Structures are given as C-alpha cells and as structure tokens.
Amino acid sequence: MRRYFAFRATRQGLVAIYDALLFLMVVILISEGMFLYTATTAGRNGELSDDHYQHLADTGRIMVEALSLNESYPMPMIEWSNSTDNETRPLDHWVAPSEADTVQWLLDSFVELTRRNEDESGSWNGTYDTGTIMPIVNAIFAENRLVGTDHAWLFLYLGEVELFGSNAVGSVEDLPEDRWASSSNYTLVVNEPTVISYEAELRYFIWLQ
C-alpha cells in the first residue's frame, strides 16, 4: 500500500511539473508569437488582424484542454447506482485511464458516462452521476485567461448546453458580436450494433476588453 501511495504522489508531482512547463511554454510561444506575428498582421493604424486574434483563441483553448488535475482540482468522485445498489469511485475507475488527467480527458469522460446513462439496452445496469465533472472544467477555464481579453466557454452535448462560463457575461445571448471562436469536436461514435453518434462540442470565445 505504501508503494502505491508513493507512486501516486510521484505521478501527481510529475503532472504538476508537466502542467507548469506546458503553461510556461505556451506563455513563451504566445509572447514570441505576439511580437513576430504582429509584424505581419498589424495594419497601418497599428490594429491587429482577425487572423491574429483567431490564433490567440485557438491557442487559449488548446492550452486549457491540455491542463491536468492537481491538488486544487483533484480527481472527481463519481457515484454509480441502480435500483438495489450504489457505489462511489474516482472517475478514472469508471472510464479508461489516460496518460494525463487533462481537461480534454474530463470532457471525453463526461460524454462517455452520459451516453452510458442513455443506453436503453441496460448494458451498464445503472446510472452515473456526472455532476462533479463540469464544475472542475469550469473552474480551470475561469483561472486561465489571456491578458487583455475577456473569454467564455461553452460545452454542447446533443445540441444541449451542458456548461457555459465566462469572466464577463452571464449567458450565450450576452456574447459580444465582435468575438473570435475556436472549437473542439468531442463527438463519440460507437457501434451498438448500428453506428450511433453522440454529438458533443467545446466552443471557446475571446474578445478584447
């Protein structure tokens, strides 16, 4: 048991170092990119082009998706239950573990567990409470914002909004018209036995303060 805890502590330490290096690398790339990219995108009045801000939107989304769980945001606990029993375990006990427990992995896991809950064949013999996943995703997005911009994030599952957050606006309807968007496809395609597509998408928005 001691060896397990030592391994777990070492793994968490490596993840923390990985995240710190990743964040530093992205900051350096953005800083250098801002300097070099501006030379080719700035107009006569010193304004930056749409391509420049689109690049920042893409970079910001990718950066947050790559961040891992840490001491501040540990592994979410998921309850499974049916008519006769219930059990609560860490998320990585219910879904396939990953090399790093990133925001991307959290969103993939949310889609997987949600589609299990909707499986009418009864293959999973119970339901999973996914309510602990999205608050962590929301908090990590909230803490990571490019200086000089406001931002918002939106996660859709089967066309329904499962998560919306922003440092500046309260709803999707309040998003400013002058904004840049970047998206990731989280659609899950399974064969049960016919092909079924569980559509999901992450959208990330930035605009100037």
Coordinates of C-alpha atoms in Angstrom, one line a residue:
M1 CA 0.0 0.0 0.0
R2 CA 2.9 2.4 0.8
R3 CA 4.4 1.7 -2.6
Y4 CA 1.0 2.6 -4.2
F5 CA 0.8 5.9 -2.4
A6 CA 4.4 6.7 -3.2
F7 CA 3.7 6.0 -6.9
R8 CA 0.5 8.1 -6.8
A9 CA 2.4 11.0 -5.1
T10 CA 5.2 10.8 -7.6
R11 CA 2.7 10.7 -10.5
Q12 CA 0.9 13.8 -9.1
G13 CA 4.2 15.6 -8.8
L14 CA 5.2 14.8 -12.4
V15 CA 1.8 16.0 -13.6
A16 CA 2.2 19.3 -11.7
I17 CA 5.7 19.8 -13.2
Y18 CA 4.3 18.9 -16.7
D19 CA 1.5 21.5 -16.3
A20 CA 3.8 24.2 -15.1
L21 CA 6.2 23.6 -18.1
L22 CA 3.3 23.4 -20.5
F23 CA 1.8 26.7 -19.3
L24 CA 5.3 28.3 -19.4
M25 CA 5.9 27.1 -22.9
V26 CA 2.5 28.4 -24.1
V27 CA 3.1 31.8 -22.5
I28 CA 6.5 32.0 -24.2
L29 CA 5.1 30.9 -27.5
I30 CA 2.3 33.5 -27.2
S31 CA 4.7 36.2 -26.2
E32 CA 7.1 35.5 -29.1
G33 CA 4.2 34.9 -31.4
M34 CA 2.7 38.2 -30.4
F35 CA 6.0 40.0 -31.3
L36 CA 6.7 38.2 -34.6
Y37 CA 3.1 37.7 -35.7
T38 CA 2.2 41.4 -35.1
A39 CA 4.8 42.5 -37.7
T40 CA 2.8 40.7 -40.4
T41 CA -0.7 41.3 -39.2
A42 CA -0.8 44.9 -37.9
G43 CA -2.4 47.4 -40.2
R44 CA -1.4 51.0 -40.9
N45 CA -3.2 52.2 -37.7
G46 CA -1.5 49.6 -35.6
E47 CA -4.5 47.4 -35.4
L48 CA -4.2 43.6 -35.4
S49 CA -5.9 41.3 -37.9
D50 CA -8.6 38.8 -37.4
D51 CA -6.1 36.0 -38.1
H52 CA -4.0 37.2 -35.2
Y53 CA -6.9 37.0 -32.7
Q54 CA -8.1 33.7 -34.1
H55 CA -4.6 32.4 -33.4
L56 CA -4.9 33.5 -29.8
A57 CA -8.3 31.9 -29.5
D58 CA -7.1 28.6 -30.8
T59 CA -4.0 28.7 -28.5
G60 CA -6.1 29.6 -25.4
R61 CA -8.5 26.7 -26.0
I62 CA -5.7 24.2 -26.6
M63 CA -3.8 25.4 -23.5
V64 CA -6.7 24.9 -21.2
E65 CA -7.7 21.5 -22.7
A66 CA -4.1 20.3 -22.0
L67 CA -4.1 21.3 -18.3
S68 CA -4.2 18.4 -15.8
L69 CA -5.9 17.8 -12.5
N70 CA -3.8 18.9 -9.5
E71 CA -4.1 19.4 -5.7
S72 CA -6.5 22.3 -6.2
Y73 CA -8.7 20.3 -8.6
P74 CA -8.4 16.6 -7.7
M75 CA -10.0 13.6 -9.4
P76 CA -13.8 13.9 -9.3
M77 CA -15.7 11.3 -7.5
I78 CA -18.5 9.6 -9.5
E79 CA -21.5 7.8 -8.0
W80 CA -22.9 4.8 -9.8
S81 CA -26.3 3.5 -8.7
N82 CA -29.2 1.2 -9.7
S83 CA -32.3 0.0 -8.0
T84 CA -30.5 -2.2 -5.5
D85 CA -27.0 -0.7 -5.0
N86 CA -24.8 2.3 -5.3
E87 CA -21.0 2.9 -5.2
T88 CA -18.8 6.0 -5.4
R89 CA -15.3 5.8 -7.0
P90 CA -12.8 8.2 -8.6
L91 CA -13.6 8.9 -12.3
D92 CA -10.6 7.0 -13.6
H93 CA -12.0 3.9 -12.0
W94 CA -15.1 4.1 -14.2
V95 CA -13.6 5.1 -17.5
A96 CA -10.4 4.1 -19.3
P97 CA -7.4 5.9 -17.7
S98 CA -5.3 8.3 -19.7
E99 CA -1.7 9.3 -19.8
A100 CA -2.6 12.6 -18.1
D101 CA -5.9 13.5 -16.4
T102 CA -6.5 16.6 -18.5
V103 CA -9.5 18.8 -19.2
Q104 CA -9.8 17.1 -22.5
W105 CA -10.0 13.7 -20.7
L106 CA -12.6 15.1 -18.3
L107 CA -14.8 16.2 -21.2
D108 CA -14.3 12.9 -23.1
S109 CA -15.2 11.0 -19.9
F110 CA -18.4 13.2 -19.4
V111 CA -19.6 12.2 -22.9
E112 CA -18.8 8.5 -22.3
L113 CA -20.7 8.3 -19.0
T114 CA -23.6 10.4 -20.3
R115 CA -24.1 8.1 -23.2
R116 CA -24.0 5.1 -20.9
N117 CA -26.8 6.7 -18.9
E118 CA -28.8 7.0 -22.1
D119 CA -28.2 3.4 -23.2
E120 CA -31.6 1.7 -23.2
S121 CA -30.1 -1.8 -23.6
G122 CA -29.2 -1.9 -19.9
S123 CA -25.6 -2.9 -20.7
W124 CA -24.3 -0.7 -17.8
N125 CA -27.0 -1.8 -15.3
G126 CA -27.1 1.6 -13.6
T127 CA -26.6 5.3 -14.0
Y128 CA -23.6 7.5 -13.3
D129 CA -23.8 10.9 -11.6
T130 CA -21.6 13.2 -13.7
G131 CA -22.4 16.3 -11.7
T132 CA -18.8 16.6 -10.3
I133 CA -17.1 16.8 -13.7
M134 CA -18.2 20.1 -15.2
P135 CA -17.5 22.3 -12.1
I136 CA -13.9 21.3 -12.4
V137 CA -13.8 22.1 -16.1
N138 CA -15.5 25.4 -15.4
A139 CA -13.0 26.4 -12.7
I140 CA -9.9 25.6 -14.8
F141 CA -11.2 27.7 -17.7
A142 CA -12.0 30.5 -15.3
E143 CA -8.5 30.6 -14.0
N144 CA -6.7 30.8 -17.4
R145 CA -7.3 33.8 -19.5
L146 CA -5.1 35.7 -21.9
V147 CA -4.2 39.1 -20.7
G148 CA -6.2 41.9 -22.4
T149 CA -9.1 39.7 -23.4
D150 CA -12.4 38.5 -21.9
H151 CA -13.4 35.0 -22.7
A152 CA -16.2 32.4 -22.5
W153 CA -16.5 28.7 -22.9
L154 CA -19.4 26.5 -23.9
F155 CA -19.9 22.7 -24.0
L156 CA -22.7 21.2 -26.0
Y157 CA -23.9 17.6 -25.8
L158 CA -26.6 16.6 -28.4
G159 CA -27.2 20.2 -29.0
E160 CA -27.9 21.0 -25.3
V161 CA -25.8 23.4 -23.3
E162 CA -24.1 21.4 -20.6
L163 CA -21.7 24.1 -19.5
F164 CA -21.4 27.8 -20.0
G165 CA -19.0 30.1 -18.3
S166 CA -17.3 33.5 -18.7
N167 CA -15.4 36.1 -16.8
A168 CA -17.5 38.9 -18.3
V169 CA -21.0 37.8 -19.5
G170 CA -23.8 35.7 -17.9
S171 CA -25.3 33.9 -20.9
V172 CA -24.7 32.9 -24.5
E173 CA -27.1 35.7 -25.6
D174 CA -24.8 38.2 -24.0
L175 CA -21.7 37.3 -26.0
P176 CA -20.5 40.4 -28.0
E177 CA -20.8 40.4 -31.7
D178 CA -17.1 41.2 -32.2
R179 CA -15.5 38.0 -30.9
W180 CA -13.3 35.1 -32.1
A181 CA -14.3 31.5 -31.6
S182 CA -12.4 28.2 -31.5
S183 CA -13.9 24.7 -31.2
S184 CA -13.0 21.1 -30.5
N185 CA -15.1 18.1 -31.6
Y186 CA -15.9 15.7 -28.7
T187 CA -18.4 13.6 -30.6
L188 CA -18.4 9.9 -29.6
V189 CA -19.1 7.4 -32.3
V190 CA -20.0 3.8 -31.2
N191 CA -21.3 0.7 -32.8
E192 CA -24.3 -0.7 -30.8
P193 CA -24.6 -2.7 -33.2
T194 CA -25.5 0.1 -35.6
V195 CA -23.4 3.2 -35.7
I196 CA -24.6 5.8 -33.2
S197 CA -23.1 9.3 -33.0
Y198 CA -23.2 11.2 -29.6
E199 CA -22.5 14.7 -30.8
A200 CA -20.5 17.0 -28.4
E201 CA -18.5 20.1 -29.0
L202 CA -16.4 22.6 -26.9
R203 CA -16.5 26.2 -28.1
Y204 CA -14.2 28.9 -26.8
F205 CA -14.6 32.6 -27.3
I206 CA -12.3 35.6 -26.8
W207 CA -12.9 39.3 -27.3
L208 CA -11.0 42.5 -26.5
Q209 CA -11.6 44.2 -23.1

